[in-house]
Coordinates of C-alpha atoms in Angstrom, one line a residue:
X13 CA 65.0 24.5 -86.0
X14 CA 66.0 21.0 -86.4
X15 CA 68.1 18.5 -84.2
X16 CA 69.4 15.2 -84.3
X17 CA 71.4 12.6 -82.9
X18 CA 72.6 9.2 -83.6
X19 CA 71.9 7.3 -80.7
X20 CA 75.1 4.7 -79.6
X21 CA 74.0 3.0 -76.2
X22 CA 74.2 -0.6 -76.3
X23 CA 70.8 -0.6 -74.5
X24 CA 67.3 0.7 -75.4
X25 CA 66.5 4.2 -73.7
X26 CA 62.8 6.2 -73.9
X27 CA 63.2 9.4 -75.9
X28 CA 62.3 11.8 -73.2
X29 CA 65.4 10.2 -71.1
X30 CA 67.4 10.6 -73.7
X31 CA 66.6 13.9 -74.6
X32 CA 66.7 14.9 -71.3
X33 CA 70.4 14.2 -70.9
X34 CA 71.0 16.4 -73.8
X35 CA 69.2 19.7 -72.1
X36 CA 65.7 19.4 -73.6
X37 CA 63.6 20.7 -70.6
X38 CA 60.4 19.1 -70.2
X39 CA 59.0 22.8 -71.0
X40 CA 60.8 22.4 -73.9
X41 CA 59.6 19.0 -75.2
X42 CA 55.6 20.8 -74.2
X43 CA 56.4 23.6 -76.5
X44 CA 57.4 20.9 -79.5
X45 CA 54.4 18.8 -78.7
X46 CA 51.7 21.8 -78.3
X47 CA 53.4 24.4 -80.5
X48 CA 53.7 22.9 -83.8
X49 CA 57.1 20.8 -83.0
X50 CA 57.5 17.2 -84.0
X51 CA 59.5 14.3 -82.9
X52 CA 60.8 11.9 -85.7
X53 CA 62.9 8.2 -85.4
X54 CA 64.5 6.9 -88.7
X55 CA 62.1 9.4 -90.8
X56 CA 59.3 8.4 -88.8
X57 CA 57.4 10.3 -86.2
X58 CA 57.3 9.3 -82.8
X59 CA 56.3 10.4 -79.4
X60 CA 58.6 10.8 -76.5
X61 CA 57.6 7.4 -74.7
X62 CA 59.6 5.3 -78.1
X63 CA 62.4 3.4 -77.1
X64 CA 65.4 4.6 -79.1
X65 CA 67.5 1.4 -80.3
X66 CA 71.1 1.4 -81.3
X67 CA 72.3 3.5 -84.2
X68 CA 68.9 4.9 -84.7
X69 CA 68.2 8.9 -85.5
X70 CA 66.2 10.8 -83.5
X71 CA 65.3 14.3 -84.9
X72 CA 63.4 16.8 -83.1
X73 CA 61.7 19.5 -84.5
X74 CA 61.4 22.9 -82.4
X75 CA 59.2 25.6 -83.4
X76 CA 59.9 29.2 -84.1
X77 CA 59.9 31.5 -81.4
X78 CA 57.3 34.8 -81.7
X79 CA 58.7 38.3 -80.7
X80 CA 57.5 39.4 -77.6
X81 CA 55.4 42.2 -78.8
X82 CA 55.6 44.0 -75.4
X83 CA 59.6 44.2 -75.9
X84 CA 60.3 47.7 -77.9
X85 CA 62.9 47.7 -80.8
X86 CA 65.8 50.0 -80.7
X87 CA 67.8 51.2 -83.9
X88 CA 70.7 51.9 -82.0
X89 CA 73.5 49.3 -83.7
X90 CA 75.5 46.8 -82.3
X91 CA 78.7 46.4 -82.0
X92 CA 79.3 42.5 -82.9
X93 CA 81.8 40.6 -81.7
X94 CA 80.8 36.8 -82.3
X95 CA 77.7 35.6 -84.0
X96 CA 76.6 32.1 -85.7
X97 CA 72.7 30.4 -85.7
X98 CA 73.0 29.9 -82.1
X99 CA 75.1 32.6 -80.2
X100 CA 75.2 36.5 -80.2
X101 CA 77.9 38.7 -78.4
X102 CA 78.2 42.3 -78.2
X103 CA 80.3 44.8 -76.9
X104 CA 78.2 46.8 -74.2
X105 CA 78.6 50.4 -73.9
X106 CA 78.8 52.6 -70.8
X107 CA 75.4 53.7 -69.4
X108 CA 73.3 51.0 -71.2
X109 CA 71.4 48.8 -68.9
X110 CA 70.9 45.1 -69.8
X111 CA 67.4 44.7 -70.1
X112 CA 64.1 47.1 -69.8
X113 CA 62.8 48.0 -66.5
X114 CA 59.4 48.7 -65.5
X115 CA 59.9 53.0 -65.9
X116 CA 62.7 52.4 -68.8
X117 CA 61.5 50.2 -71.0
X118 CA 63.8 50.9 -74.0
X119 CA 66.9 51.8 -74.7
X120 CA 68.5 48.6 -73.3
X121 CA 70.8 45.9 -75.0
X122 CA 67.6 43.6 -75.3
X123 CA 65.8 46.2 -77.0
X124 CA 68.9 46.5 -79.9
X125 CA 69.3 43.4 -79.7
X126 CA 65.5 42.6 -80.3
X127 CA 65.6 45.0 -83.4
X128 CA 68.4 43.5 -84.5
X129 CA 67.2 39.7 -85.0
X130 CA 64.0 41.3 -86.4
X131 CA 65.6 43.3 -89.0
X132 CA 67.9 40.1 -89.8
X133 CA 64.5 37.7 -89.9
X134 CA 65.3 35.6 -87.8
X135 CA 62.9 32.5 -87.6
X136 CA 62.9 32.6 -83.9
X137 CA 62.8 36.6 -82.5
X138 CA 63.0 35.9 -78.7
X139 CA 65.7 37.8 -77.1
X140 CA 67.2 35.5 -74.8
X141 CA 70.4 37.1 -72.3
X142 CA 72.6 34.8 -71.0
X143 CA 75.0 37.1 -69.2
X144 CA 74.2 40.5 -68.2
X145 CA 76.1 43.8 -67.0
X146 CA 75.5 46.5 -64.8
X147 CA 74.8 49.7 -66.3
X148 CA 77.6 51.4 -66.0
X149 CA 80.0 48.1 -66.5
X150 CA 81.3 47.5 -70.1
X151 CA 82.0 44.5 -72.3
X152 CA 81.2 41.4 -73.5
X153 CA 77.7 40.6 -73.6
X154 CA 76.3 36.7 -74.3
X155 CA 72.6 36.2 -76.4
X156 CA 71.5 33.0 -77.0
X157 CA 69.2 33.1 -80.7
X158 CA 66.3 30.2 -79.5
X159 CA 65.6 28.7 -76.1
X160 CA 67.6 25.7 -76.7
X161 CA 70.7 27.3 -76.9
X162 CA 69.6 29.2 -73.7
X163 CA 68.5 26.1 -71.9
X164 CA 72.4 24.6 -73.1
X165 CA 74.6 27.4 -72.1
X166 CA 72.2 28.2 -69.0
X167 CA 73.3 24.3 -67.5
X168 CA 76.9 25.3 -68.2
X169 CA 76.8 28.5 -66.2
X170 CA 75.5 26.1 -63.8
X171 CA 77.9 24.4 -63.7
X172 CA 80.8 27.0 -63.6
X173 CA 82.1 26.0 -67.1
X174 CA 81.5 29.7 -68.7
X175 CA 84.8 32.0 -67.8
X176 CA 84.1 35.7 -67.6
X177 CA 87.0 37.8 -67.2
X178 CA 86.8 41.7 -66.2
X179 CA 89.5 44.2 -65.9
X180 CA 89.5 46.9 -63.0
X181 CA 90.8 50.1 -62.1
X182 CA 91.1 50.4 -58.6
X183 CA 92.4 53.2 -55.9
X184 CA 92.7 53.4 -52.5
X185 CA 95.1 51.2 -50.5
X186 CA 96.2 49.8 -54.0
X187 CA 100.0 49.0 -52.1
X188 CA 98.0 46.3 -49.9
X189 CA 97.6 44.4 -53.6
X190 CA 99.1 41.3 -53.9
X191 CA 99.9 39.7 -57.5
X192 CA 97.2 37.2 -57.6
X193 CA 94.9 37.1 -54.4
X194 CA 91.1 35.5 -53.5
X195 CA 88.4 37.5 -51.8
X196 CA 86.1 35.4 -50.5
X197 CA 84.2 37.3 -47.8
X198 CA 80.5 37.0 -47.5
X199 CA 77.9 39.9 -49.5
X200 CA 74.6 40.5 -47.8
X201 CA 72.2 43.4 -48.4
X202 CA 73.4 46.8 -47.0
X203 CA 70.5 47.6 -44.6
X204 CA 67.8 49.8 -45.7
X205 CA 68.8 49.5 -49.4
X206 CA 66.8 47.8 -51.6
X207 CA 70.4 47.8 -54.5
X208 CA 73.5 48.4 -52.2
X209 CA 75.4 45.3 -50.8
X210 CA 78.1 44.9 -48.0
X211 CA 80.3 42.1 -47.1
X212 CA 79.1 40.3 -43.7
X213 CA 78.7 37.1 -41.6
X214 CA 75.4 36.6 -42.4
X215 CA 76.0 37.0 -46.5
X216 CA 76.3 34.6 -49.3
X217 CA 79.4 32.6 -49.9
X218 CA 81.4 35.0 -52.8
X219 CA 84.6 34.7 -54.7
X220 CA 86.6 36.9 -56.6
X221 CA 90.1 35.7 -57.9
X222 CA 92.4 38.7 -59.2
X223 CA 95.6 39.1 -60.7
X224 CA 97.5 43.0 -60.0
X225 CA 98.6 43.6 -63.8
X226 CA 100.2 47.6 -63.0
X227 CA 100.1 49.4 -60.1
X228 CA 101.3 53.3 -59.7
X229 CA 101.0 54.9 -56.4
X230 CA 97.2 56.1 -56.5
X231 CA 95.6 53.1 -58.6
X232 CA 96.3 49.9 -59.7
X233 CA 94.4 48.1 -63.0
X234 CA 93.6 44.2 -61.9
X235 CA 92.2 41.2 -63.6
X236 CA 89.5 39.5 -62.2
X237 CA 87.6 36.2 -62.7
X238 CA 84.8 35.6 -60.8
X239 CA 83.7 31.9 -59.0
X240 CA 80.0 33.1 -57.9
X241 CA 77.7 35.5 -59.1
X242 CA 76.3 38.1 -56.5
X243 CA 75.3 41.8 -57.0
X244 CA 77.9 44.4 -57.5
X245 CA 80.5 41.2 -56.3
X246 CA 83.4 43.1 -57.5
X247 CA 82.6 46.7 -56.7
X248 CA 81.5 45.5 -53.3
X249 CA 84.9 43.1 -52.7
X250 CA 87.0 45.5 -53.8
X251 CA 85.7 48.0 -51.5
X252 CA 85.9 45.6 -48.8
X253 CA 90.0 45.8 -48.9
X254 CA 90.4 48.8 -49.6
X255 CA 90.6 49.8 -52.6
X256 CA 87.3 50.1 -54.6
X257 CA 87.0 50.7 -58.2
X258 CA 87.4 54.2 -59.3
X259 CA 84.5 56.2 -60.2
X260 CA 82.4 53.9 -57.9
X261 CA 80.4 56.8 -56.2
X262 CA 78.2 53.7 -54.8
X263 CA 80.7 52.0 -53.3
X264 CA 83.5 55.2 -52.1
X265 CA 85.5 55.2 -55.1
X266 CA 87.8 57.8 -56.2
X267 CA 85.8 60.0 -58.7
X268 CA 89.1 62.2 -59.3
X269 CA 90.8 60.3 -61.6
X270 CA 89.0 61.0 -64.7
X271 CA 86.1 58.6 -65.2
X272 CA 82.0 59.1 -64.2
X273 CA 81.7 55.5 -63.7
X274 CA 82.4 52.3 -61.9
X275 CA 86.0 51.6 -63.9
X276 CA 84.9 48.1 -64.7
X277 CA 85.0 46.1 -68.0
X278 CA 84.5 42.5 -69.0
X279 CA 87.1 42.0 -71.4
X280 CA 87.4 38.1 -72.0
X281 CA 84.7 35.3 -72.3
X282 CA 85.5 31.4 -73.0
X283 CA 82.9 28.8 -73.4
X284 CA 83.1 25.8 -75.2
X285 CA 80.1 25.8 -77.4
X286 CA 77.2 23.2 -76.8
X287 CA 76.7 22.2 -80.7
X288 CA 80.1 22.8 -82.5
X289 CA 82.1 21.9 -78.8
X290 CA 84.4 24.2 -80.1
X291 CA 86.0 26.9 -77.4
X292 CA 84.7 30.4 -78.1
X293 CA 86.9 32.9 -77.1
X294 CA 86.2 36.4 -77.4
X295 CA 88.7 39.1 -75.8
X296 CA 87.7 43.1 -76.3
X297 CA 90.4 45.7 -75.0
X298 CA 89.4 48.2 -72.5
X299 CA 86.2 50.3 -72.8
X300 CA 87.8 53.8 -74.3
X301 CA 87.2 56.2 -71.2
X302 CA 88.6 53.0 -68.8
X303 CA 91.7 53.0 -71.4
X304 CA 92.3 56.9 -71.2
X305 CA 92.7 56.5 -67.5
X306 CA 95.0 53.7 -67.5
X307 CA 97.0 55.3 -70.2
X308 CA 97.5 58.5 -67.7
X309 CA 98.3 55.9 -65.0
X310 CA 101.3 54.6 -66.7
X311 CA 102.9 57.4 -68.2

């Protein structure tokens, strides 16, 4: 895949500074010098020590990615919610991990995903995940197609410029709500649990924003955006005040209310994209058994 820019400083600037600032990794720029890339000014080829001048075009070159043989292909098809030559995103389904595991090493989004841009023939056939979701959580899920995009959208994560929304059903004290609240206790490891977390002193800093969309006496459906990334954030939050998600059997949820799993769905994502910069925003309603439970909820 190629790349280019017109370079518009006033002043002279070395390549690998230049490309640098655009989110070309220095294991990137080894991969197009050692792995059949190449590195072009103007038409001509150069090497990352050249000292770009104004208006000048710099290409770069970056060779295909290989499949990782050791990832299996699964048929199972996706359901596609926004694709171009640079970005994938699915809808997850309930009880689909993520990626492979060292005892489960198919049946995961990667692995369709993985058959997918083989069967397509795709030039570059790593699967690269951006976001990911707990097993039992639905939604929108983010690829990137080739490492570059990775590397771009990776520094924007980074950042905090990629909004993930998820939508809730919770129980419990669900009249302690208020319309739009911040959680921001601390989540530490539960002791003696290699997966289960717990709020505490000694945790990392967390925030979860939400909004109280419905309430009924027994449950309440909530939006939620979240400003940090720990494990089980929201399950483990929501738990904290009270009123954790239903079907959470993990975290005390109600498991009466009709659902087998952690009532948790991530509905919305917005990013503006690193090549086009134009905002991406993808919005799925709620998973069908999450949607069945709020429908009973409000009649």
């Amino acid at each position: 895949m190629i790349f280019s820019w017109t370079y518009a400083e006033s002043e002279p600037q070395q390549i690998k500074y230049f490309l640098k600032a655009q989110g070309i990794s220095r294991g990137l720029l080894a991969k197009v010098k050692f792995q059949g890339g190449h590195i072009s000014v103007n038409g001509t080829t150069q090497n990352v020590l050249y000292y770009l001048q104004p208006d000048e075009v710099l290409a770069i070159e970056i060779p295909d990615e290989k499949e990782h043989e050791t990832l299996l292909r699964d048929e199972t098809p996706l359901e596609i919610i926004f694709e171009d030559d640079h970005y994938l995103i699915v809808n997850k389904p309930y009880d689909v991990a993520s990626i492979p595991a060292q005892y489960h090493p198919n049946g995961t989004m990667a692995n369709r995903v993985k058959h997918y841009i083989c069967e397509q023939g795709y030039k570059d056939q790593v699967v690269h995940v951006v976001t990911r979701l707990d097993r039992d959580t639905t939604g929108l899920m983010l690829f990137a197609k080739h490492g570059f995009a990775h590397a771009m959208l990776d520094q924007e994560l980074r950042n905090k410029r990629v909004v993930k929304k998820y939508q809730a059903l919770v129980g419990g004290a669900v009249d302690s709500l208020k319309e739009h609240d911040t959680i921001t206790l601390k989540i530490e490891r539960e002791p003696g649990s290699i997966l289960k977390r717990q709020t505490g002193p000694n945790g990392l800093e967390s925030k979860t924003e939400y909004w109280l969309m419905e309430k009924t006496n027994k449950s309440a459906l909530v939006d939620i955006q979240l400003h940090t990334g720990r494990t089980h954030q929201i399950r483990v939050h929501f738990e904290a005040i009270g009123c954790p998600l239903l079907g959470d059997d993990m975290y005390h949820g109600d498991l009466s209310q009709g659902i087998e799993r952690q009532a948790l769905h991530c509905g919305e994502l917005i990013f503006t994209h690193p090549f086009t910069k134009e905002v991406v925003h993808c919005q799925l309603p709620l998973a069908p058994d999450m949607s069945v439970v709020y429908n009973q909820m409000v009649e």
